[in-house]
mmCIF file of N, CA and C in Angstrom:
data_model
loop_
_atom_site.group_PDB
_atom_site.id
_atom_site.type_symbol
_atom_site.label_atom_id
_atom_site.label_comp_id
_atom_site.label_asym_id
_atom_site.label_seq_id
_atom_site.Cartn_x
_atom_site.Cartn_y
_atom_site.Cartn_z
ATOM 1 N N UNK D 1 -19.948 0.655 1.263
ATOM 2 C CA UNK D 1 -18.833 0.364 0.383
ATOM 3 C C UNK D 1 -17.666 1.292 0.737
ATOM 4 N N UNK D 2 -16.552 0.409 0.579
ATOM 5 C CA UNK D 2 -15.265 1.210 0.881
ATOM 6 C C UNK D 2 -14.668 2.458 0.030
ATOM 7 N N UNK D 3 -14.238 3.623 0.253
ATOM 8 C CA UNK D 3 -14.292 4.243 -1.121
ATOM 9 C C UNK D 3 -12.690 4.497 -0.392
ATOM 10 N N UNK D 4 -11.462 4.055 -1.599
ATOM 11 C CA UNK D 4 -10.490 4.388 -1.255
ATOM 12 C C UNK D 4 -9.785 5.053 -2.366
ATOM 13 N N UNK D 5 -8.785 6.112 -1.862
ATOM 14 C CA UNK D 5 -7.941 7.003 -3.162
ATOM 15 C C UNK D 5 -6.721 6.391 -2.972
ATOM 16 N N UNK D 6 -6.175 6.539 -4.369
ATOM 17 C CA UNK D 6 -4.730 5.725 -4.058
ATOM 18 C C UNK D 6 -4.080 6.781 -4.684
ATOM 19 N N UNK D 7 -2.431 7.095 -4.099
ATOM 20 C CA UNK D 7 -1.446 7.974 -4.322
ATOM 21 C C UNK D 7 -0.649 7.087 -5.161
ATOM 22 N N UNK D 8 0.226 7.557 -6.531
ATOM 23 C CA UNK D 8 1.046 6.877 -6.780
ATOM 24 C C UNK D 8 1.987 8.105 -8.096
ATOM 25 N N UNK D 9 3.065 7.738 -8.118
ATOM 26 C CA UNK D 9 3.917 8.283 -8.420
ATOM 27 C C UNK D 9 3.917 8.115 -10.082
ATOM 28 N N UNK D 10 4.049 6.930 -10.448
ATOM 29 C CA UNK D 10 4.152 6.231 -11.421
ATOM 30 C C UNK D 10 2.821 6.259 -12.336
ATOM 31 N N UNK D 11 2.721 6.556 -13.342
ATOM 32 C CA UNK D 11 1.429 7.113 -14.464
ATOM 33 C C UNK D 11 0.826 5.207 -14.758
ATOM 34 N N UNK D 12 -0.117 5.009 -13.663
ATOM 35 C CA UNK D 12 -1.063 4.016 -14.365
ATOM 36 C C UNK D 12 -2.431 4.142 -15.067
ATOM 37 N N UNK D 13 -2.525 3.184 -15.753
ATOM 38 C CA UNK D 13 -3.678 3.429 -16.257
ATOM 39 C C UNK D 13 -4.947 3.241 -16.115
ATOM 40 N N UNK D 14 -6.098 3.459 -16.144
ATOM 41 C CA UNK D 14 -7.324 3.870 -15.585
ATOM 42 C C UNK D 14 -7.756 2.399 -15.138
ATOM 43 N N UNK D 15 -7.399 1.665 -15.773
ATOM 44 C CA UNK D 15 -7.591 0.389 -15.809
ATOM 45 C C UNK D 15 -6.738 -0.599 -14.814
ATOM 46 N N UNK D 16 -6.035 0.063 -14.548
ATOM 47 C CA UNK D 16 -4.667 -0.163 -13.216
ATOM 48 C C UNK D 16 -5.353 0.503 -12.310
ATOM 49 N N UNK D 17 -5.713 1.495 -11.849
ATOM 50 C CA UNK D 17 -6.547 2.128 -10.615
ATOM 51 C C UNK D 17 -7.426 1.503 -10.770
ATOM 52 N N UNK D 18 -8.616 1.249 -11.581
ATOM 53 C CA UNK D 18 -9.993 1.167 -11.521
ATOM 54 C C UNK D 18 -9.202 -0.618 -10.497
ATOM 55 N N UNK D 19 -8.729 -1.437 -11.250
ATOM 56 C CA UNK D 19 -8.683 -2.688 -10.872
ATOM 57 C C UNK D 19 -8.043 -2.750 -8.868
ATOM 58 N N UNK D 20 -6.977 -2.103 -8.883
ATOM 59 C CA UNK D 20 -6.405 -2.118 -7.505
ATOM 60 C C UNK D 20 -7.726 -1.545 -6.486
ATOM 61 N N UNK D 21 -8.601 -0.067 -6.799
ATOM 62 C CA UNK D 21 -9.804 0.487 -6.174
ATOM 63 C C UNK D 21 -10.286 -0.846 -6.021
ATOM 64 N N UNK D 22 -11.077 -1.731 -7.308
ATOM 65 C CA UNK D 22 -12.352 -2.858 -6.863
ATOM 66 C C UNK D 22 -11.498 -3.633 -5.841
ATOM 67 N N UNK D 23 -9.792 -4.227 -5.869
ATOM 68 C CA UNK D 23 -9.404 -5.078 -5.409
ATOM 69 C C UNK D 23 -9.628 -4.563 -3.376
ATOM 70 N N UNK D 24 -9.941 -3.052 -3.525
ATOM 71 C CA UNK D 24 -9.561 -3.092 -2.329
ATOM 72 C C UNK D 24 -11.447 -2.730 -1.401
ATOM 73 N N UNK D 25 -12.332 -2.834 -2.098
ATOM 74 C CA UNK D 25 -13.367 -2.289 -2.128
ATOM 75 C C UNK D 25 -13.541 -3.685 -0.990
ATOM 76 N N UNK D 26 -14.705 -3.045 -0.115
ATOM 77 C CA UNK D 26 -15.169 -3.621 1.263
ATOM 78 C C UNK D 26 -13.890 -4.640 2.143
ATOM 79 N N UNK D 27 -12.848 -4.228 1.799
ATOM 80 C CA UNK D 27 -11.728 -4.279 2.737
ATOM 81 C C UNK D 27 -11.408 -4.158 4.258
ATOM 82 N N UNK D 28 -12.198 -2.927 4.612
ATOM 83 C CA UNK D 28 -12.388 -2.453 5.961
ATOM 84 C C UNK D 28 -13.891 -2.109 5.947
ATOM 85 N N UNK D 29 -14.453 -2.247 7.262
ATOM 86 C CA UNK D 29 -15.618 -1.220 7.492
ATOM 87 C C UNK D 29 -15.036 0.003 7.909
ATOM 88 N N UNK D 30 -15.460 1.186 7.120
ATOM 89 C CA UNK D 30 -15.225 2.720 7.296
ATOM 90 C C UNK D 30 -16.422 3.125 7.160
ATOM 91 N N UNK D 31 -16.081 4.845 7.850
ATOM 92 C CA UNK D 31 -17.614 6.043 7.465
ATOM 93 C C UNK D 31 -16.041 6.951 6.767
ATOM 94 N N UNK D 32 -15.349 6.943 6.271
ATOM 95 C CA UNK D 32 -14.236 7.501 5.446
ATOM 96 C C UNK D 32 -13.598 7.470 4.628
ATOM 97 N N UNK D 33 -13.281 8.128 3.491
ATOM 98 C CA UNK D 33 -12.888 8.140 2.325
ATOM 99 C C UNK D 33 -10.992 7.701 3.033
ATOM 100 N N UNK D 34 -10.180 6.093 2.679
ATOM 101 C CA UNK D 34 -9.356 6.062 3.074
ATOM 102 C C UNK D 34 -8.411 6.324 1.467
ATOM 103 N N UNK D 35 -7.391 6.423 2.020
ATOM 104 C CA UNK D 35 -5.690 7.302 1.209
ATOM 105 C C UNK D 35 -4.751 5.259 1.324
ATOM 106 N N UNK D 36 -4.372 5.115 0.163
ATOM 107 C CA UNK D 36 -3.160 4.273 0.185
ATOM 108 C C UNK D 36 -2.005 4.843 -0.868
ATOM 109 N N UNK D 37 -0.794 5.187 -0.519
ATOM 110 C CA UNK D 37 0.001 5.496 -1.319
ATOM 111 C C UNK D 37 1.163 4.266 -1.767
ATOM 112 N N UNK D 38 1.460 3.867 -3.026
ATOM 113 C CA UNK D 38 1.490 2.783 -3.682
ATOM 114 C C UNK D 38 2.673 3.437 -4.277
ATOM 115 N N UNK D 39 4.022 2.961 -3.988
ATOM 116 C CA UNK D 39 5.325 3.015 -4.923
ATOM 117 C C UNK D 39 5.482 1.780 -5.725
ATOM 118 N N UNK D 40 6.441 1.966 -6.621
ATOM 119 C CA UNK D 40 6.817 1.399 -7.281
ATOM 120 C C UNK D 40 8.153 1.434 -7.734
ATOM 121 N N UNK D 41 9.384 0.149 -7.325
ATOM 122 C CA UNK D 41 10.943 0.923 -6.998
ATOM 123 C C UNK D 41 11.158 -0.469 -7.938
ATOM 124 N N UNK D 42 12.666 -0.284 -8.026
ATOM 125 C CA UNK D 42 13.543 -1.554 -8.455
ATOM 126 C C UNK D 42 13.930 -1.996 -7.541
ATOM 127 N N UNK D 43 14.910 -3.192 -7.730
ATOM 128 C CA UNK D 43 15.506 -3.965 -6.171
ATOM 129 C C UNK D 43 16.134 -3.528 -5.980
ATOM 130 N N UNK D 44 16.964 -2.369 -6.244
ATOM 131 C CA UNK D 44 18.301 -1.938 -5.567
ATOM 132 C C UNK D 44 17.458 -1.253 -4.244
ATOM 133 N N UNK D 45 16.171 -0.487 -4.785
ATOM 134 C CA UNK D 45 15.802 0.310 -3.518
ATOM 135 C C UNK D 45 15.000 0.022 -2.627
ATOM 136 N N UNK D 46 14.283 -1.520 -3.081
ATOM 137 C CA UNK D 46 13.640 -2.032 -1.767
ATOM 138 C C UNK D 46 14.553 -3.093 -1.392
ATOM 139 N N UNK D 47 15.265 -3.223 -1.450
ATOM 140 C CA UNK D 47 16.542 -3.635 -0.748
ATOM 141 C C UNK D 47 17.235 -2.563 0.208
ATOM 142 N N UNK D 48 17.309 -1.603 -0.524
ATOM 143 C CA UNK D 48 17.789 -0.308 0.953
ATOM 144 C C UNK D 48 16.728 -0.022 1.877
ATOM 145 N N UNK D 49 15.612 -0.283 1.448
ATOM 146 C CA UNK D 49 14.296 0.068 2.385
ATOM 147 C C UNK D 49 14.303 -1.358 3.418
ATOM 148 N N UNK D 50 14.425 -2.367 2.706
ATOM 149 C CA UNK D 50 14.366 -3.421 3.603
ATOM 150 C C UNK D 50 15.226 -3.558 4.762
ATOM 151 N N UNK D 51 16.742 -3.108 4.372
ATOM 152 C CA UNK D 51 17.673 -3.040 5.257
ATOM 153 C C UNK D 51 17.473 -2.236 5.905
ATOM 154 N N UNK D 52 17.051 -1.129 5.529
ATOM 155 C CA UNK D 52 17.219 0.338 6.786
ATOM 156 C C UNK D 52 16.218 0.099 7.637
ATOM 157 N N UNK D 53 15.066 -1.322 7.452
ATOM 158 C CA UNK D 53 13.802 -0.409 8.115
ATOM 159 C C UNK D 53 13.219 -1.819 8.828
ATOM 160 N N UNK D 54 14.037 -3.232 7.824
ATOM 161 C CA UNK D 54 13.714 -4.255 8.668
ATOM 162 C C UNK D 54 15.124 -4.920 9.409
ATOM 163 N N UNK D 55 15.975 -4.357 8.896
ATOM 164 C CA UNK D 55 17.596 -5.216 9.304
ATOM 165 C C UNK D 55 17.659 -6.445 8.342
ATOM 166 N N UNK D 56 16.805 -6.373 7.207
ATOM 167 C CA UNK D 56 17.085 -7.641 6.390
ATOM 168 C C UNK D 56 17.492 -7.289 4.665
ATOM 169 N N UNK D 57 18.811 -7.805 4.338
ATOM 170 C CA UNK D 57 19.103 -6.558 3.705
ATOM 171 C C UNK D 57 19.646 -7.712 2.090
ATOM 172 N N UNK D 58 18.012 -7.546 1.720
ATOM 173 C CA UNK D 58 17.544 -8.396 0.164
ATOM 174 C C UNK D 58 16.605 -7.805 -0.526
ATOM 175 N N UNK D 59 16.503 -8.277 -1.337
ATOM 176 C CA UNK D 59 15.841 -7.516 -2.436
ATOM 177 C C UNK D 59 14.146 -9.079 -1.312
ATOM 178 N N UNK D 60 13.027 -7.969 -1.935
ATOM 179 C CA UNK D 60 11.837 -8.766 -1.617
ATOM 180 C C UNK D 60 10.793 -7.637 -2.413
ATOM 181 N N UNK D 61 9.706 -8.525 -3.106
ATOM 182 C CA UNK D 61 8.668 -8.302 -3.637
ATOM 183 C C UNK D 61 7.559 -6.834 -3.394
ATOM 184 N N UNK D 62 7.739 -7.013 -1.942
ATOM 185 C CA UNK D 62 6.615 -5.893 -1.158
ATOM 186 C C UNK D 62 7.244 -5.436 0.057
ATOM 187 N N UNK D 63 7.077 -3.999 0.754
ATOM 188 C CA UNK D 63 6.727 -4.259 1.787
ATOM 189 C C UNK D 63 5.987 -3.029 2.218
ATOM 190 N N UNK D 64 5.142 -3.286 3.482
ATOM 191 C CA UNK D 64 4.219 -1.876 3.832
ATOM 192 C C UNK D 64 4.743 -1.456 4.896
ATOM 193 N N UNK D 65 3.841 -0.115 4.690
ATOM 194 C CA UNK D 65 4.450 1.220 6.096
ATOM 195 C C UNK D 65 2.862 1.844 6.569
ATOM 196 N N UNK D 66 2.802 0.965 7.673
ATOM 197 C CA UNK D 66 1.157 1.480 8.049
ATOM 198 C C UNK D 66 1.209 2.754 8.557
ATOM 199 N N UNK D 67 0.555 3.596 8.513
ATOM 200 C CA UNK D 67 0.363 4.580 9.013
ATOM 201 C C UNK D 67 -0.457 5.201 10.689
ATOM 202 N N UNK D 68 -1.226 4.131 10.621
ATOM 203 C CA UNK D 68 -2.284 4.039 11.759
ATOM 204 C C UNK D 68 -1.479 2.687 12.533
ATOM 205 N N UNK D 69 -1.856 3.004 14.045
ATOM 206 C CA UNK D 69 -1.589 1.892 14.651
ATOM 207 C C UNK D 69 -2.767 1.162 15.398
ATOM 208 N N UNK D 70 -2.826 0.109 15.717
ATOM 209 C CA UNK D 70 -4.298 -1.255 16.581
ATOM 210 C C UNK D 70 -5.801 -0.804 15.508
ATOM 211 N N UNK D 71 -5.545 -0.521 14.034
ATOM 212 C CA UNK D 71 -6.637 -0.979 13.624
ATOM 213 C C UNK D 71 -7.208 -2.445 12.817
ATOM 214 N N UNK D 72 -5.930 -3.192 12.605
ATOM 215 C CA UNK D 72 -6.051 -4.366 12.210
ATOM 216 C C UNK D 72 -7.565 -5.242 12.506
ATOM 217 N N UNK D 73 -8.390 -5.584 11.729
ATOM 218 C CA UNK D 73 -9.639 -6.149 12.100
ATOM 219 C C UNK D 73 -10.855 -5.180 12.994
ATOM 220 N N UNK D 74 -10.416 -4.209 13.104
ATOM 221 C CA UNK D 74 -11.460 -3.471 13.338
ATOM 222 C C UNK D 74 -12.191 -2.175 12.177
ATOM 223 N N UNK D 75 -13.530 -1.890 12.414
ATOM 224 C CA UNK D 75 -14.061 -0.810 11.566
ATOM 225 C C UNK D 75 -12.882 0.653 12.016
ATOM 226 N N UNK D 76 -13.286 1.457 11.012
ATOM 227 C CA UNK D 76 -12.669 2.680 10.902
ATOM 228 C C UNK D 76 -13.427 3.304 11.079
ATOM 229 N N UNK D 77 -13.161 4.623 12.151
ATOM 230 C CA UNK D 77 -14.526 5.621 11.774
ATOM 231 C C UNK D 77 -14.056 6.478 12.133
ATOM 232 N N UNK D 78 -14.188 7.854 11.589
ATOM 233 C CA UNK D 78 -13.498 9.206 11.376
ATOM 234 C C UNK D 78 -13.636 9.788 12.821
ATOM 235 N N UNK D 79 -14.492 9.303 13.461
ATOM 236 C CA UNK D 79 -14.302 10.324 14.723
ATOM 237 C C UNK D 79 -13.279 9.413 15.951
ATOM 238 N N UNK D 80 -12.744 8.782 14.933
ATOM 239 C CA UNK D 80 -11.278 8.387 16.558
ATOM 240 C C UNK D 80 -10.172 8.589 15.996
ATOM 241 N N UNK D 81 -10.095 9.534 14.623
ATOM 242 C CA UNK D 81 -8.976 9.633 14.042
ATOM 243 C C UNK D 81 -8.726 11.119 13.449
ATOM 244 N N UNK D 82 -9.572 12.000 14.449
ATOM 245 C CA UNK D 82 -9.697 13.338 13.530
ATOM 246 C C UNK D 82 -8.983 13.703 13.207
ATOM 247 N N UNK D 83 -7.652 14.103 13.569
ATOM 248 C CA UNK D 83 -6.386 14.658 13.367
ATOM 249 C C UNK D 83 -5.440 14.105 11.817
ATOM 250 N N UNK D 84 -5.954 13.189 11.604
ATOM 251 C CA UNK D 84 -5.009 12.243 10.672
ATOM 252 C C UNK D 84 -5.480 12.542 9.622
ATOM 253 N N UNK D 85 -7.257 13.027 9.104
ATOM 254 C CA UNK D 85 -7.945 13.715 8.454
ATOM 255 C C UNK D 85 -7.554 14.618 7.390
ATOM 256 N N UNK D 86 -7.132 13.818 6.503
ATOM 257 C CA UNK D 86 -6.282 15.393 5.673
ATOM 258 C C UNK D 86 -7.755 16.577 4.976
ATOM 259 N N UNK D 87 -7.286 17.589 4.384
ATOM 260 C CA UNK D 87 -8.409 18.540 3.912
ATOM 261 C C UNK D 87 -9.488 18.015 3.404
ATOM 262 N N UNK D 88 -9.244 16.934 2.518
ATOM 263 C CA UNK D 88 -10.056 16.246 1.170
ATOM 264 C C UNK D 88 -10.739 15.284 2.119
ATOM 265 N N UNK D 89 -10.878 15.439 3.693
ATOM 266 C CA UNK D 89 -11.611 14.087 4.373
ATOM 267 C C UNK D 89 -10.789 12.684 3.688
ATOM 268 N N UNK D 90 -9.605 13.070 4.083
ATOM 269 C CA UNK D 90 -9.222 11.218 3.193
ATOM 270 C C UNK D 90 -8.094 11.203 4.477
ATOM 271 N N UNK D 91 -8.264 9.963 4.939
ATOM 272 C CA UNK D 91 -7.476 9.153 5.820
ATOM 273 C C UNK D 91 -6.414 8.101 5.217
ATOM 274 N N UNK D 92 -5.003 8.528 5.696
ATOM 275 C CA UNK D 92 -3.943 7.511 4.835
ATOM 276 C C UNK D 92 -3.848 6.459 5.578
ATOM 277 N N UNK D 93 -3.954 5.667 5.122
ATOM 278 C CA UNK D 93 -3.818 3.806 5.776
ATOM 279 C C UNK D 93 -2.156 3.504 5.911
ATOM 280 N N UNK D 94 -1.608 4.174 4.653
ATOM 281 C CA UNK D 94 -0.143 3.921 4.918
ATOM 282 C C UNK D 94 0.604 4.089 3.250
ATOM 283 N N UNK D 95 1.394 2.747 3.372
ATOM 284 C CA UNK D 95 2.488 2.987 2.076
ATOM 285 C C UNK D 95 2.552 2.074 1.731
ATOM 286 N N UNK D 96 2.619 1.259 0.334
ATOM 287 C CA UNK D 96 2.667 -0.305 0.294
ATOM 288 C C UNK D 96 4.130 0.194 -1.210
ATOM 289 N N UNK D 97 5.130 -0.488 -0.875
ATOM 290 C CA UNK D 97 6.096 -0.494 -2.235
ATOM 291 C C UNK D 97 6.481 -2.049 -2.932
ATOM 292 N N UNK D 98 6.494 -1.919 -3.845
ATOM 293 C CA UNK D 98 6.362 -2.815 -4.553
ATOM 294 C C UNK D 98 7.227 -2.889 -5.268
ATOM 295 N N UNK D 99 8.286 -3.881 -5.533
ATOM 296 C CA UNK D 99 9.720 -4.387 -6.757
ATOM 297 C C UNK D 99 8.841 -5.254 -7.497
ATOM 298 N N UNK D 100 8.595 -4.258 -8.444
ATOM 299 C CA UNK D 100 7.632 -5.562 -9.925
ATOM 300 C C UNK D 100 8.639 -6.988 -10.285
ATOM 301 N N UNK D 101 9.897 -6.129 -10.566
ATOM 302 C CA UNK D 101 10.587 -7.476 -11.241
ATOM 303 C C UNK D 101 10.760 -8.746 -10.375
ATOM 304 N N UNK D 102 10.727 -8.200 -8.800
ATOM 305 C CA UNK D 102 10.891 -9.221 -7.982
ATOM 306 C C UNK D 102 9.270 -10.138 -8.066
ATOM 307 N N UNK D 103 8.367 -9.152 -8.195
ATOM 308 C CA UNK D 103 6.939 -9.342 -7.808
ATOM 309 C C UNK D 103 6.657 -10.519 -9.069
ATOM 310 N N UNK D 104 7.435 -10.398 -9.775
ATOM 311 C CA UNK D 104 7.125 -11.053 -11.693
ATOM 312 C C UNK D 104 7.748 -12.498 -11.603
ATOM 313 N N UNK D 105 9.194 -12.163 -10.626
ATOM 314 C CA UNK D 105 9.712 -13.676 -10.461
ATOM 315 C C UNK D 105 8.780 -14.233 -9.157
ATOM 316 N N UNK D 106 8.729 -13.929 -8.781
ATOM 317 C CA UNK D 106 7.525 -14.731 -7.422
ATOM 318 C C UNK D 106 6.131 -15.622 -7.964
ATOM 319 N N UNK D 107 5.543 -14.392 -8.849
ATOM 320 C CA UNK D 107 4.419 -15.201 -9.820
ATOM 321 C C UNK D 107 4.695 -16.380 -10.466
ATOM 322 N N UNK D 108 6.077 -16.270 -10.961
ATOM 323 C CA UNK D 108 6.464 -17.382 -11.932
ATOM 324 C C UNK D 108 6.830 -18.192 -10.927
ATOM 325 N N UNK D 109 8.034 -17.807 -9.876
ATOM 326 C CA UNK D 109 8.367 -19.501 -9.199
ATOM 327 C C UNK D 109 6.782 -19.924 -8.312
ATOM 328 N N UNK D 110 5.781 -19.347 -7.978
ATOM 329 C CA UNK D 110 4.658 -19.942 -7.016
ATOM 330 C C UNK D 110 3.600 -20.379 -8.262
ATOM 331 N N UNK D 111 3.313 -19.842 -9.535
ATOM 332 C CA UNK D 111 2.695 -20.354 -10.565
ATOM 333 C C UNK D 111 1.421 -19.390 -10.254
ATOM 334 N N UNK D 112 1.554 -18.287 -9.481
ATOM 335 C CA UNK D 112 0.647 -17.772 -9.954
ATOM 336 C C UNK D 112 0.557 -16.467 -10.633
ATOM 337 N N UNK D 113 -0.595 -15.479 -10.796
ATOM 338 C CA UNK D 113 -0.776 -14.890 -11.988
ATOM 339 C C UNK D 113 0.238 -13.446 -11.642
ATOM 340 N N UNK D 114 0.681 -12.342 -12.121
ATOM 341 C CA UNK D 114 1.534 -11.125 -11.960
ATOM 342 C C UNK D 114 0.666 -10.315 -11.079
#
């Protein structure tokens, strides 16, 4: 089983971690405790993130900042990544930010849930 820690700025509740942890549980094969750090902005600022970082310069729902590069579909395993290893044995996967209000109108125009 995947055991992942998530970083986040924003005070959720146990019930907000516990749910995002199961959502992400057997995700990857790992032998490592992996790190996701999880913002949470308005559209003014993933709109500046989008522009500065994709050249596309709108407000949008999500976007991520991997940290690791060519692990897509493959297992993880701590000994091809020693260096990245922070103290706590936890490996960061990356950054995922998120515009709720955008994320809230998306649910509603595709009909599905928030």
């Amino acid at each position: 089983m995947t055991d992942f820690r998530l970083y986040c700025e924003e005070e959720l509740s146990a019930e907000s971690v516990t749910a995002i942890e199961t959502a992400l549980q057997g995700f990857v094969k790992t032998d490592v405790t992996l790190g996701v750090e999880i913002l949470f902005v308005d559209g003014a600022e993933i709109q500046r993130l989008n522009r500065e970082m994709r050249n596309i310069d709108k407000v949008t729902d999500v976007l991520s900042f991997p940290a690791l590069d060519g692990i897509k579909g493959k297992a993880i395993q701590a000994k091809n990544h020693p260096y990245e290893i922070d103290e706590e044995g936890i490996l960061t996967l990356g950054s995922i930010v998120i515009c709720c209000d955008r994320a809230k109108e998306q649910a509603e125009e595709y009909g599905h849930s928030y």
